[in-house]
PDB file of C-alpha atoms and ligand atoms in Angstrom:
ATOM      1  CA  UNK A 228       3.976   0.940  80.429  1.00 76.00           C
ATOM      2  CA  UNK A 229       2.326   0.350  77.062  1.00 69.00           C
ATOM      3  CA  UNK A 230       4.011  -1.956  74.591  1.00 84.00           C
ATOM      4  CA  UNK A 231       7.346  -0.724  73.319  1.00 94.00           C
ATOM      5  CA  UNK A 232       7.006  -0.258  69.565  1.00 97.00           C
ATOM      6  CA  UNK A 233       9.665   2.251  68.620  1.00 98.00           C
ATOM      7  CA  UNK A 234      13.435   2.504  68.937  1.00 98.00           C
ATOM      8  CA  UNK A 235      15.520   5.564  68.116  1.00 98.00           C
ATOM      9  CA  UNK A 236      18.963   4.944  66.632  1.00 98.00           C
ATOM     10  CA  UNK A 237      21.189   8.048  66.788  1.00 97.00           C
ATOM     11  CA  UNK A 238      23.558   7.538  63.832  1.00 96.00           C
ATOM     12  CA  UNK A 239      24.850  10.972  62.930  1.00 92.00           C
ATOM     13  CA  UNK A 240      28.217  10.731  64.741  1.00 89.00           C
ATOM     14  CA  UNK A 241      31.407  11.291  62.757  1.00 88.00           C
ATOM     15  CA  UNK A 242      33.239   8.186  63.974  1.00 90.00           C
ATOM     16  CA  UNK A 243      36.389  10.174  64.732  1.00 92.00           C
ATOM     17  CA  UNK A 244      37.746   7.336  66.898  1.00 93.00           C
ATOM     18  CA  UNK A 245      37.888   5.149  63.795  1.00 94.00           C
ATOM     19  CA  UNK A 246      39.557   7.431  61.274  1.00 95.00           C
ATOM     20  CA  UNK A 247      40.668   7.126  58.533  1.00 95.00           C
ATOM     21  CA  UNK A 248      38.198   4.250  57.942  1.00 92.00           C
ATOM     22  CA  UNK A 249      35.239   6.513  58.706  1.00 92.00           C
ATOM     23  CA  UNK A 250      36.291   9.355  56.407  1.00 92.00           C
ATOM     24  CA  UNK A 251      33.778   8.328  53.723  1.00 91.00           C
ATOM     25  CA  UNK A 252      31.945   5.345  55.288  1.00 93.00           C
ATOM     26  CA  UNK A 253      29.688   5.226  58.333  1.00 94.00           C
ATOM     27  CA  UNK A 254      31.159   3.404  61.343  1.00 94.00           C
ATOM     28  CA  UNK A 255      27.813   1.622  61.722  1.00 94.00           C
ATOM     29  CA  UNK A 256      28.456  -0.119  58.379  1.00 96.00           C
ATOM     30  CA  UNK A 257      31.699  -1.747  59.524  1.00 96.00           C
ATOM     31  CA  UNK A 258      31.273  -5.520  59.115  1.00 97.00           C
ATOM     32  CA  UNK A 259      31.291  -7.992  61.969  1.00 97.00           C
ATOM     33  CA  UNK A 260      31.992 -11.106  59.884  1.00 97.00           C
ATOM     34  CA  UNK A 261      29.268 -10.604  57.226  1.00 95.00           C
ATOM     35  CA  UNK A 262      26.782  -8.151  58.684  1.00 96.00           C
ATOM     36  CA  UNK A 263      27.202  -4.442  59.391  1.00 97.00           C
ATOM     37  CA  UNK A 264      27.335  -3.456  63.041  1.00 97.00           C
ATOM     38  CA  UNK A 265      23.999  -1.596  62.806  1.00 97.00           C
ATOM     39  CA  UNK A 266      22.187  -4.757  61.699  1.00 97.00           C
ATOM     40  CA  UNK A 267      23.131  -6.544  64.934  1.00 98.00           C
ATOM     41  CA  UNK A 268      21.557  -3.767  66.992  1.00 98.00           C
ATOM     42  CA  UNK A 269      18.440  -3.590  64.780  1.00 98.00           C
ATOM     43  CA  UNK A 270      18.071  -7.363  65.206  1.00 97.00           C
ATOM     44  CA  UNK A 271      18.384  -6.937  68.981  1.00 98.00           C
ATOM     45  CA  UNK A 272      15.595  -4.319  68.933  1.00 98.00           C
ATOM     46  CA  UNK A 273      13.341  -6.491  66.754  1.00 97.00           C
ATOM     47  CA  UNK A 274      13.973  -9.515  68.999  1.00 97.00           C
ATOM     48  CA  UNK A 275      12.897  -7.296  71.927  1.00 97.00           C
ATOM     49  CA  UNK A 276       9.535  -6.575  70.247  1.00 96.00           C
ATOM     50  CA  UNK A 277      10.302  -3.262  68.509  1.00 97.00           C
ATOM     51  CA  UNK A 278       8.558  -2.849  65.154  1.00 96.00           C
ATOM     52  CA  UNK A 279       9.601   0.655  64.103  1.00 98.00           C
ATOM     53  CA  UNK A 280      13.192   1.854  63.958  1.00 98.00           C
ATOM     54  CA  UNK A 281      13.704   5.614  63.811  1.00 98.00           C
ATOM     55  CA  UNK A 282      17.156   6.277  62.426  1.00 98.00           C
ATOM     56  CA  UNK A 283      18.551   9.730  63.114  1.00 97.00           C
ATOM     57  CA  UNK A 284      21.190  10.023  60.421  1.00 96.00           C
ATOM     58  CA  UNK A 285      23.424  12.732  59.043  1.00 92.00           C
ATOM     59  CA  UNK A 286      25.455  13.519  55.961  1.00 89.00           C
ATOM     60  CA  UNK A 287      27.481  10.585  54.641  1.00 88.00           C
ATOM     61  CA  UNK A 288      25.201   7.921  56.151  1.00 92.00           C
ATOM     62  CA  UNK A 289      23.267   6.944  53.031  1.00 92.00           C
ATOM     63  CA  UNK A 290      24.793   3.462  52.934  1.00 95.00           C
ATOM     64  CA  UNK A 291      22.709   2.665  56.034  1.00 96.00           C
ATOM     65  CA  UNK A 292      19.470   3.542  54.202  1.00 95.00           C
ATOM     66  CA  UNK A 293      20.482   1.425  51.211  1.00 95.00           C
ATOM     67  CA  UNK A 294      21.256  -1.515  53.489  1.00 96.00           C
ATOM     68  CA  UNK A 295      17.726  -1.583  54.910  1.00 96.00           C
ATOM     69  CA  UNK A 296      16.077  -0.896  51.536  1.00 94.00           C
ATOM     70  CA  UNK A 297      15.221  -3.409  48.828  1.00 93.00           C
ATOM     71  CA  UNK A 298      17.898  -4.044  46.213  1.00 91.00           C
ATOM     72  CA  UNK A 299      16.005  -5.127  43.067  1.00 92.00           C
ATOM     73  CA  UNK A 300      19.081  -5.682  40.915  1.00 94.00           C
ATOM     74  CA  UNK A 301      20.800  -7.818  43.525  1.00 94.00           C
ATOM     75  CA  UNK A 302      17.628  -9.799  44.196  1.00 95.00           C
ATOM     76  CA  UNK A 303      17.195 -10.479  40.436  1.00 95.00           C
ATOM     77  CA  UNK A 304      20.772 -11.711  40.163  1.00 96.00           C
ATOM     78  CA  UNK A 305      20.400 -14.020  43.178  1.00 96.00           C
ATOM     79  CA  UNK A 306      17.067 -15.369  41.856  1.00 96.00           C
ATOM     80  CA  UNK A 307      18.554 -16.065  38.406  1.00 96.00           C
ATOM     81  CA  UNK A 308      21.475 -17.881  40.000  1.00 96.00           C
ATOM     82  CA  UNK A 309      19.137 -19.907  42.194  1.00 96.00           C
ATOM     83  CA  UNK A 310      20.785 -18.625  45.404  1.00 96.00           C
ATOM     84  CA  UNK A 311      17.503 -18.755  47.280  1.00 96.00           C
ATOM     85  CA  UNK A 312      18.892 -18.872  50.829  1.00 94.00           C
ATOM     86  CA  UNK A 313      20.981 -15.767  50.219  1.00 94.00           C
ATOM     87  CA  UNK A 314      17.969 -14.093  48.588  1.00 95.00           C
ATOM     88  CA  UNK A 315      15.855 -14.853  51.643  1.00 94.00           C
ATOM     89  CA  UNK A 316      18.549 -13.439  53.973  1.00 92.00           C
ATOM     90  CA  UNK A 317      18.841 -10.259  51.905  1.00 93.00           C
ATOM     91  CA  UNK A 318      15.061  -9.734  51.752  1.00 94.00           C
ATOM     92  CA  UNK A 319      14.673 -10.299  55.488  1.00 94.00           C
ATOM     93  CA  UNK A 320      16.872  -7.245  56.151  1.00 95.00           C
ATOM     94  CA  UNK A 321      14.384  -5.010  54.284  1.00 94.00           C
ATOM     95  CA  UNK A 322      11.306  -6.359  56.015  1.00 94.00           C
ATOM     96  CA  UNK A 323      12.280  -7.122  59.610  1.00 94.00           C
ATOM     97  CA  UNK A 324      11.077  -3.708  60.799  1.00 95.00           C
ATOM     98  CA  UNK A 325       9.622  -0.501  59.446  1.00 96.00           C
ATOM     99  CA  UNK A 326      12.596   1.840  59.239  1.00 97.00           C
ATOM    100  CA  UNK A 327      12.058   5.587  59.071  1.00 97.00           C
ATOM    101  CA  UNK A 328      14.707   8.268  58.809  1.00 97.00           C
ATOM    102  CA  UNK A 329      15.227  11.788  59.956  1.00 97.00           C
ATOM    103  CA  UNK A 330      18.365  13.879  59.858  1.00 95.00           C
ATOM    104  CA  UNK A 331      20.286  15.559  62.609  1.00 95.00           C
ATOM    105  CA  UNK A 332      21.558  18.513  60.635  1.00 92.00           C
ATOM    106  CA  UNK A 333      24.141  19.690  63.178  1.00 91.00           C
ATOM    107  CA  UNK A 334      26.313  17.634  65.556  1.00 90.00           C
ATOM    108  CA  UNK A 335      24.908  19.057  68.766  1.00 94.00           C
ATOM    109  CA  UNK A 336      25.134  15.892  70.861  1.00 95.00           C
ATOM    110  CA  UNK A 337      23.274  12.704  71.744  1.00 97.00           C
ATOM    111  CA  UNK A 338      20.498  14.580  73.558  1.00 98.00           C
ATOM    112  CA  UNK A 339      19.883  16.682  70.474  1.00 97.00           C
ATOM    113  CA  UNK A 340      19.858  13.573  68.255  1.00 98.00           C
ATOM    114  CA  UNK A 341      17.126  12.038  70.409  1.00 98.00           C
ATOM    115  CA  UNK A 342      15.170  15.314  70.298  1.00 98.00           C
ATOM    116  CA  UNK A 343      15.270  15.149  66.468  1.00 98.00           C
ATOM    117  CA  UNK A 344      13.069  12.015  66.712  1.00 98.00           C
ATOM    118  CA  UNK A 345      10.381  13.739  68.810  1.00 98.00           C
ATOM    119  CA  UNK A 346       7.644  13.964  66.155  1.00 97.00           C
ATOM    120  CA  UNK A 347       8.305  10.446  64.913  1.00 98.00           C
ATOM    121  CA  UNK A 348       8.093   9.020  68.444  1.00 98.00           C
ATOM    122  CA  UNK A 349       4.969  10.920  69.508  1.00 97.00           C
ATOM    123  CA  UNK A 350       3.435  10.297  72.913  1.00 96.00           C
ATOM    124  CA  UNK A 351       4.633   6.805  73.711  1.00 96.00           C
ATOM    125  CA  UNK A 352       7.543   5.126  75.462  1.00 97.00           C
ATOM    126  CA  UNK A 353      10.498   4.381  73.214  1.00 98.00           C
ATOM    127  CA  UNK A 354      13.937   2.818  73.265  1.00 98.00           C
ATOM    128  CA  UNK A 355      17.227   4.470  72.382  1.00 98.00           C
ATOM    129  CA  UNK A 356      20.015   2.216  71.131  1.00 98.00           C
ATOM    130  CA  UNK A 357      23.542   3.286  70.264  1.00 98.00           C
ATOM    131  CA  UNK A 358      24.166   1.000  67.321  1.00 96.00           C
ATOM    132  CA  UNK A 359      27.922   0.730  67.588  1.00 94.00           C
ATOM    133  CA  UNK A 360      27.656  -0.866  71.025  1.00 97.00           C
ATOM    134  CA  UNK A 361      27.011  -4.470  70.059  1.00 98.00           C
ATOM    135  CA  UNK A 362      25.804  -6.661  72.912  1.00 98.00           C
ATOM    136  CA  UNK A 363      26.083 -10.417  72.624  1.00 97.00           C
ATOM    137  CA  UNK A 364      23.525 -11.731  75.117  1.00 97.00           C
ATOM    138  CA  UNK A 365      21.267 -14.765  75.443  1.00 96.00           C
ATOM    139  CA  UNK A 366      18.361 -12.423  76.290  1.00 98.00           C
ATOM    140  CA  UNK A 367      18.473  -9.354  74.008  1.00 98.00           C
ATOM    141  CA  UNK A 368      19.712  -6.302  75.943  1.00 98.00           C
ATOM    142  CA  UNK A 369      16.665  -4.137  75.176  1.00 98.00           C
ATOM    143  CA  UNK A 370      14.381  -6.962  76.311  1.00 97.00           C
ATOM    144  CA  UNK A 371      16.259  -6.997  79.632  1.00 98.00           C
ATOM    145  CA  UNK A 372      15.489  -3.275  80.032  1.00 98.00           C
ATOM    146  CA  UNK A 373      11.896  -3.761  78.976  1.00 97.00           C
ATOM    147  CA  UNK A 374      11.264  -6.299  81.750  1.00 97.00           C
ATOM    148  CA  UNK A 375      12.210  -3.641  84.309  1.00 97.00           C
ATOM    149  CA  UNK A 376      10.317  -0.844  82.492  1.00 97.00           C
ATOM    150  CA  UNK A 377       7.159  -2.978  82.629  1.00 96.00           C
ATOM    151  CA  UNK A 378       7.650  -3.983  86.262  1.00 96.00           C
ATOM    152  CA  UNK A 379       8.052  -0.383  87.499  1.00 97.00           C
ATOM    153  CA  UNK A 380       6.235   1.482  84.702  1.00 96.00           C
ATOM    154  CA  UNK A 381       9.241   3.796  84.511  1.00 97.00           C
ATOM    155  CA  UNK A 382      12.212   4.768  82.330  1.00 98.00           C
ATOM    156  CA  UNK A 383      15.175   2.394  82.514  1.00 98.00           C
ATOM    157  CA  UNK A 384      18.856   2.773  81.656  1.00 98.00           C
ATOM    158  CA  UNK A 385      21.165  -0.148  80.822  1.00 98.00           C
ATOM    159  CA  UNK A 386      24.410  -0.194  82.837  1.00 98.00           C
ATOM    160  CA  UNK A 387      27.507  -2.308  83.276  1.00 98.00           C
ATOM    161  CA  UNK A 388      30.308  -1.982  85.806  1.00 97.00           C
ATOM    162  CA  UNK A 389      33.548  -0.671  84.285  1.00 97.00           C
ATOM    163  CA  UNK A 390      37.115  -0.474  85.666  1.00 96.00           C
ATOM    164  CA  UNK A 391      38.076   2.844  87.337  1.00 96.00           C
ATOM    165  CA  UNK A 392      40.273   3.776  84.379  1.00 95.00           C
ATOM    166  CA  UNK A 393      37.242   3.777  82.070  1.00 95.00           C
ATOM    167  CA  UNK A 394      34.640   5.757  84.039  1.00 97.00           C
ATOM    168  CA  UNK A 395      35.616   8.990  82.298  1.00 96.00           C
ATOM    169  CA  UNK A 396      34.416   7.555  78.957  1.00 95.00           C
ATOM    170  CA  UNK A 397      30.827   7.068  80.086  1.00 97.00           C
ATOM    171  CA  UNK A 398      27.752   8.466  81.758  1.00 97.00           C
ATOM    172  CA  UNK A 399      27.931   7.167  85.349  1.00 98.00           C
ATOM    173  CA  UNK A 400      24.949   6.653  87.642  1.00 98.00           C
ATOM    174  CA  UNK A 401      24.489   7.368  91.345  1.00 98.00           C
ATOM    175  CA  UNK A 402      21.749   5.226  92.823  1.00 97.00           C
ATOM    176  CA  UNK A 403      20.489   2.769  95.415  1.00 97.00           C
ATOM    177  CA  UNK A 404      20.778  -0.912  94.555  1.00 97.00           C
ATOM    178  CA  UNK A 405      17.253  -2.090  95.346  1.00 97.00           C
ATOM    179  CA  UNK A 406      17.955  -5.669  94.359  1.00 96.00           C
ATOM    180  CA  UNK A 407      20.911  -7.363  92.750  1.00 97.00           C
ATOM    181  CA  UNK A 408      21.788  -5.520  89.538  1.00 97.00           C
ATOM    182  CA  UNK A 409      18.828  -3.130  89.786  1.00 98.00           C
ATOM    183  CA  UNK A 410      19.205   0.509  90.862  1.00 98.00           C
ATOM    184  CA  UNK A 411      16.891   3.369  91.553  1.00 98.00           C
ATOM    185  CA  UNK A 412      18.783   6.268  89.970  1.00 98.00           C
ATOM    186  CA  UNK A 413      19.284   9.418  92.065  1.00 97.00           C
ATOM    187  CA  UNK A 414      21.500  11.200  89.576  1.00 97.00           C
ATOM    188  CA  UNK A 415      23.990  10.746  86.772  1.00 97.00           C
ATOM    189  CA  UNK A 416      27.134  12.440  85.600  1.00 97.00           C
ATOM    190  CA  UNK A 417      28.484  12.492  82.060  1.00 97.00           C
ATOM    191  CA  UNK A 418      32.129  11.438  81.691  1.00 97.00           C
ATOM    192  CA  UNK A 419      33.309  12.261  85.233  1.00 97.00           C
ATOM    193  CA  UNK A 420      36.919  12.234  86.359  1.00 97.00           C
ATOM    194  CA  UNK A 421      37.579   9.023  88.263  1.00 96.00           C
ATOM    195  CA  UNK A 422      37.905  10.872  91.615  1.00 95.00           C
ATOM    196  CA  UNK A 423      34.499  12.453  91.079  1.00 95.00           C
ATOM    197  CA  UNK A 424      32.611   9.428  89.756  1.00 97.00           C
ATOM    198  CA  UNK A 425      29.693   8.473  92.006  1.00 97.00           C
ATOM    199  CA  UNK A 426      30.075   4.758  91.093  1.00 97.00           C
ATOM    200  CA  UNK A 427      31.569   2.531  88.417  1.00 97.00           C
ATOM    201  CA  UNK A 428      28.167   1.751  86.863  1.00 98.00           C
ATOM    202  CA  UNK A 429      28.383   3.040  83.301  1.00 98.00           C
ATOM    203  CA  UNK A 430      25.518   3.836  80.944  1.00 98.00           C
ATOM    204  CA  UNK A 431      26.042   1.540  77.989  1.00 96.00           C
ATOM    205  CA  UNK A 432      23.958   2.842  75.141  1.00 96.00           C
ATOM    206  CA  UNK A 433      20.565   1.249  75.830  1.00 98.00           C
ATOM    207  CA  UNK A 434      17.672   3.227  77.258  1.00 98.00           C
ATOM    208  CA  UNK A 435      13.909   2.941  77.569  1.00 98.00           C
ATOM    209  CA  UNK A 436      12.483   6.420  77.876  1.00 98.00           C
ATOM    210  CA  UNK A 437       9.151   8.139  78.219  1.00 97.00           C
ATOM    211  CA  UNK A 438       8.070  11.079  76.023  1.00 97.00           C
ATOM    212  CA  UNK A 439       8.392  13.584  78.904  1.00 96.00           C
ATOM    213  CA  UNK A 440      12.153  13.499  78.190  1.00 98.00           C
ATOM    214  CA  UNK A 441      11.545  15.649  75.074  1.00 98.00           C
ATOM    215  CA  UNK A 442      10.423  18.809  76.869  1.00 97.00           C
ATOM    216  CA  UNK A 443      13.488  18.447  79.109  1.00 98.00           C
ATOM    217  CA  UNK A 444      15.787  17.999  76.106  1.00 98.00           C
ATOM    218  CA  UNK A 445      14.254  21.008  74.410  1.00 97.00           C
ATOM    219  CA  UNK A 446      15.508  23.230  77.237  1.00 96.00           C
ATOM    220  CA  UNK A 447      18.732  21.364  77.915  1.00 96.00           C
ATOM    221  CA  UNK A 448      21.839  23.557  78.004  1.00 96.00           C
ATOM    222  CA  UNK A 449      25.045  22.161  76.440  1.00 95.00           C
ATOM    223  CA  UNK A 450      27.148  20.112  78.875  1.00 96.00           C
ATOM    224  CA  UNK A 451      30.410  18.156  78.560  1.00 95.00           C
ATOM    225  CA  UNK A 452      32.121  18.851  75.218  1.00 93.00           C
ATOM    226  CA  UNK A 453      29.658  21.680  74.502  1.00 95.00           C
ATOM    227  CA  UNK A 454      27.060  19.062  73.498  1.00 95.00           C
ATOM    228  CA  UNK A 455      23.442  18.629  74.522  1.00 97.00           C
ATOM    229  CA  UNK A 456      23.820  15.517  76.641  1.00 97.00           C
ATOM    230  CA  UNK A 457      21.096  12.904  77.090  1.00 98.00           C
ATOM    231  CA  UNK A 458      22.696  12.153  80.471  1.00 98.00           C
ATOM    232  CA  UNK A 459      22.021  15.707  81.701  1.00 98.00           C
ATOM    233  CA  UNK A 460      18.364  15.464  80.652  1.00 98.00           C
ATOM    234  CA  UNK A 461      18.118  12.152  82.537  1.00 98.00           C
ATOM    235  CA  UNK A 462      19.306  13.935  85.702  1.00 98.00           C
ATOM    236  CA  UNK A 463      16.267  16.224  85.436  1.00 97.00           C
ATOM    237  CA  UNK A 464      13.973  13.315  84.562  1.00 98.00           C
ATOM    238  CA  UNK A 465      15.171  11.419  87.652  1.00 97.00           C
ATOM    239  CA  UNK A 466      14.325  14.436  89.823  1.00 96.00           C
ATOM    240  CA  UNK A 467      10.726  14.392  88.506  1.00 94.00           C
ATOM    241  CA  UNK A 468       9.943  10.685  88.525  1.00 97.00           C
ATOM    242  CA  UNK A 469      11.551   7.344  89.449  1.00 98.00           C
ATOM    243  CA  UNK A 470      14.167   6.225  86.931  1.00 98.00           C
ATOM    244  CA  UNK A 471      15.815   2.798  87.151  1.00 98.00           C
ATOM    245  CA  UNK A 472      19.057   1.307  85.898  1.00 98.00           C
ATOM    246  CA  UNK A 473      19.583  -2.374  85.277  1.00 98.00           C
ATOM    247  CA  UNK A 474      22.785  -4.336  84.849  1.00 98.00           C
ATOM    248  CA  UNK A 475      22.820  -5.764  81.353  1.00 98.00           C
ATOM    249  CA  UNK A 476      23.872  -9.399  81.170  1.00 98.00           C
ATOM    250  CA  UNK A 477      25.968 -10.032  78.088  1.00 97.00           C
ATOM    251  CA  UNK A 478      29.244  -9.229  76.404  1.00 97.00           C
ATOM    252  CA  UNK A 479      29.398  -5.681  75.154  1.00 98.00           C
ATOM    253  CA  UNK A 480      31.683  -4.487  72.374  1.00 97.00           C
ATOM    254  CA  UNK A 481      32.228  -0.843  71.576  1.00 95.00           C
ATOM    255  CA  UNK A 482      32.743  -1.291  67.845  1.00 95.00           C
ATOM    256  CA  UNK A 483      33.230   2.459  67.368  1.00 94.00           C
ATOM    257  CA  UNK A 484      36.615   1.948  69.005  1.00 94.00           C
ATOM    258  CA  UNK A 485      39.381   0.195  67.053  1.00 96.00           C
ATOM    259  CA  UNK A 486      40.270  -2.209  69.888  1.00 96.00           C
ATOM    260  CA  UNK A 487      36.614  -2.968  70.654  1.00 96.00           C
ATOM    261  CA  UNK A 488      35.950  -3.638  66.981  1.00 97.00           C
ATOM    262  CA  UNK A 489      38.865  -6.097  66.770  1.00 98.00           C
ATOM    263  CA  UNK A 490      37.642  -7.964  69.866  1.00 98.00           C
ATOM    264  CA  UNK A 491      34.111  -8.138  68.454  1.00 98.00           C
ATOM    265  CA  UNK A 492      35.409  -9.397  65.104  1.00 98.00           C
ATOM    266  CA  UNK A 493      37.333 -12.222  66.781  1.00 98.00           C
ATOM    267  CA  UNK A 494      34.392 -13.137  69.026  1.00 97.00           C
ATOM    268  CA  UNK A 495      31.831 -13.202  66.196  1.00 98.00           C
ATOM    269  CA  UNK A 496      34.287 -14.935  63.894  1.00 98.00           C
ATOM    270  CA  UNK A 497      34.716 -17.730  66.454  1.00 98.00           C
ATOM    271  CA  UNK A 498      30.946 -17.979  66.965  1.00 96.00           C
ATOM    272  CA  UNK A 499      30.205 -18.297  63.251  1.00 97.00           C
ATOM    273  CA  UNK A 500      29.213 -21.922  62.532  1.00 96.00           C
ATOM    274  CA  UNK A 501      30.865 -22.044  59.084  1.00 96.00           C
ATOM    275  CA  UNK A 502      34.001 -19.996  59.731  1.00 97.00           C
ATOM    276  CA  UNK A 503      34.503 -20.544  63.460  1.00 97.00           C
ATOM    277  CA  UNK A 504      36.306 -23.922  63.553  1.00 98.00           C
ATOM    278  CA  UNK A 505      38.980 -22.949  60.977  1.00 97.00           C
ATOM    279  CA  UNK A 506      39.338 -19.487  62.436  1.00 97.00           C
ATOM    280  CA  UNK A 507      39.917 -20.987  65.899  1.00 97.00           C
ATOM    281  CA  UNK A 508      42.677 -23.228  64.494  1.00 97.00           C
ATOM    282  CA  UNK A 509      44.248 -20.229  62.807  1.00 97.00           C
ATOM    283  CA  UNK A 510      44.235 -18.182  66.021  1.00 97.00           C
ATOM    284  CA  UNK A 511      45.772 -21.019  68.031  1.00 97.00           C
ATOM    285  CA  UNK A 512      48.520 -21.477  65.409  1.00 96.00           C
ATOM    286  CA  UNK A 513      49.070 -17.746  65.251  1.00 95.00           C
ATOM    287  CA  UNK A 514      49.620 -17.554  69.000  1.00 94.00           C
ATOM    288  CA  UNK A 515      51.759 -20.685  69.189  1.00 94.00           C
ATOM    289  CA  UNK A 516      53.813 -20.213  66.005  1.00 92.00           C
ATOM    290  CA  UNK A 517      53.434 -16.585  64.994  1.00 89.00           C
ATOM    291  CA  UNK A 518      56.190 -16.794  62.408  1.00 88.00           C
ATOM    292  CA  UNK A 519      54.621 -19.751  60.567  1.00 86.00           C
ATOM    293  CA  UNK A 520      51.070 -18.595  59.789  1.00 83.00           C
TER     294      UNK A 520
HETATM  295  C1  LIG B 109      27.342   8.272  75.050  1.00 58.31           C
HETATM  296  C2  LIG B 109      26.634   8.789  76.300  1.00 58.31           C
HETATM  297  C3  LIG B 109      27.273   8.212  77.550  1.00 58.31           C
HETATM  298  C4  LIG B 109      27.273   6.703  77.474  1.00 58.31           C
HETATM  299  C5  LIG B 109      27.979   6.259  76.195  1.00 58.31           C
HETATM  300  C6  LIG B 109      27.867   4.772  76.013  1.00 58.31           C
HETATM  301  O1  LIG B 109      28.641   8.812  75.015  1.00 58.31           O
HETATM  302  O2  LIG B 109      26.693  10.202  76.303  1.00 58.31           O
HETATM  303  O3  LIG B 109      26.543   8.630  78.689  1.00 58.31           O
HETATM  304  O4  LIG B 109      27.910   6.171  78.605  1.00 58.31           O
HETATM  305  O5  LIG B 109      27.395   6.863  75.030  1.00 58.31           O
HETATM  306  O6  LIG B 109      28.668   4.385  74.942  1.00 58.31           O
HETATM  307  P1  LIG B 109      29.557   8.793  73.672  1.00 58.31           P
HETATM  308  O7  LIG B 109      30.274   7.494  73.697  1.00 58.31           O
HETATM  309  O8  LIG B 109      28.631   8.933  72.525  1.00 58.31           O
HETATM  310  O9  LIG B 109      30.470   9.957  73.831  1.00 58.31           O
END
């Protein structure tokens, strides 16, 4: 597999699980401490060697473009005030990767969103990252996939084991475990009922794909929820060529879900070097003396 240069970020979803917050603001711009969720996932991609981010956006997502653009007025103000560290942090966001945008004009599903990036990806392998799944890992999640993609010169899907009660929220793989945490994928099923799930290994929003997925997606019929599912296209891909799945090491937070977002906020709050120590004290007091804090 050639070097991985590009990552597709499907961002056109409506964020219905997080209403009313997401009525006028993108869920990917929700803050985890002081950075929007999408920035964490862009940083993960950049740390994995990606240099071009292809954002597939939709109506109401302009705040994401502004976040990765330059803000002259803000930079002038910070320079005048001598806040050079903050200025450096702000400028780094605009220059850490080349970010290009295309729009998914209709909500036809994740598979369709990926297909919208076809011309921008061209004929090379690429990553897909679902930005609202934030993964806190010592080795960036996409880099973990890339190791396997290079070893087998094949597409790779990131998976984690989920409890039986959660399998119906995910794409689930069926495969042979060829070494610990590494599977050769025979098939997949999108959001199965627990009795029908072939395993508890859930697709977690990180993929490394090859451009032959596009001609499959182009002909993909709508699946679960009437949407063109990436999972269904991967079933066809796996029948044409070896596809692998690797267990992602790290803590994963589904920040598009209210509970997942709260857990991520607490975790990243505790990890923050400036805020963490006081925040920890507050949480301990809150649990021990809830009526006093
Ligand atoms: C999508 C995919 C699903 C995957 C999930 C991970 O579903 O279709 O296969 O397991 O992301 O979050 P969504 O959550 O967008 O419905």
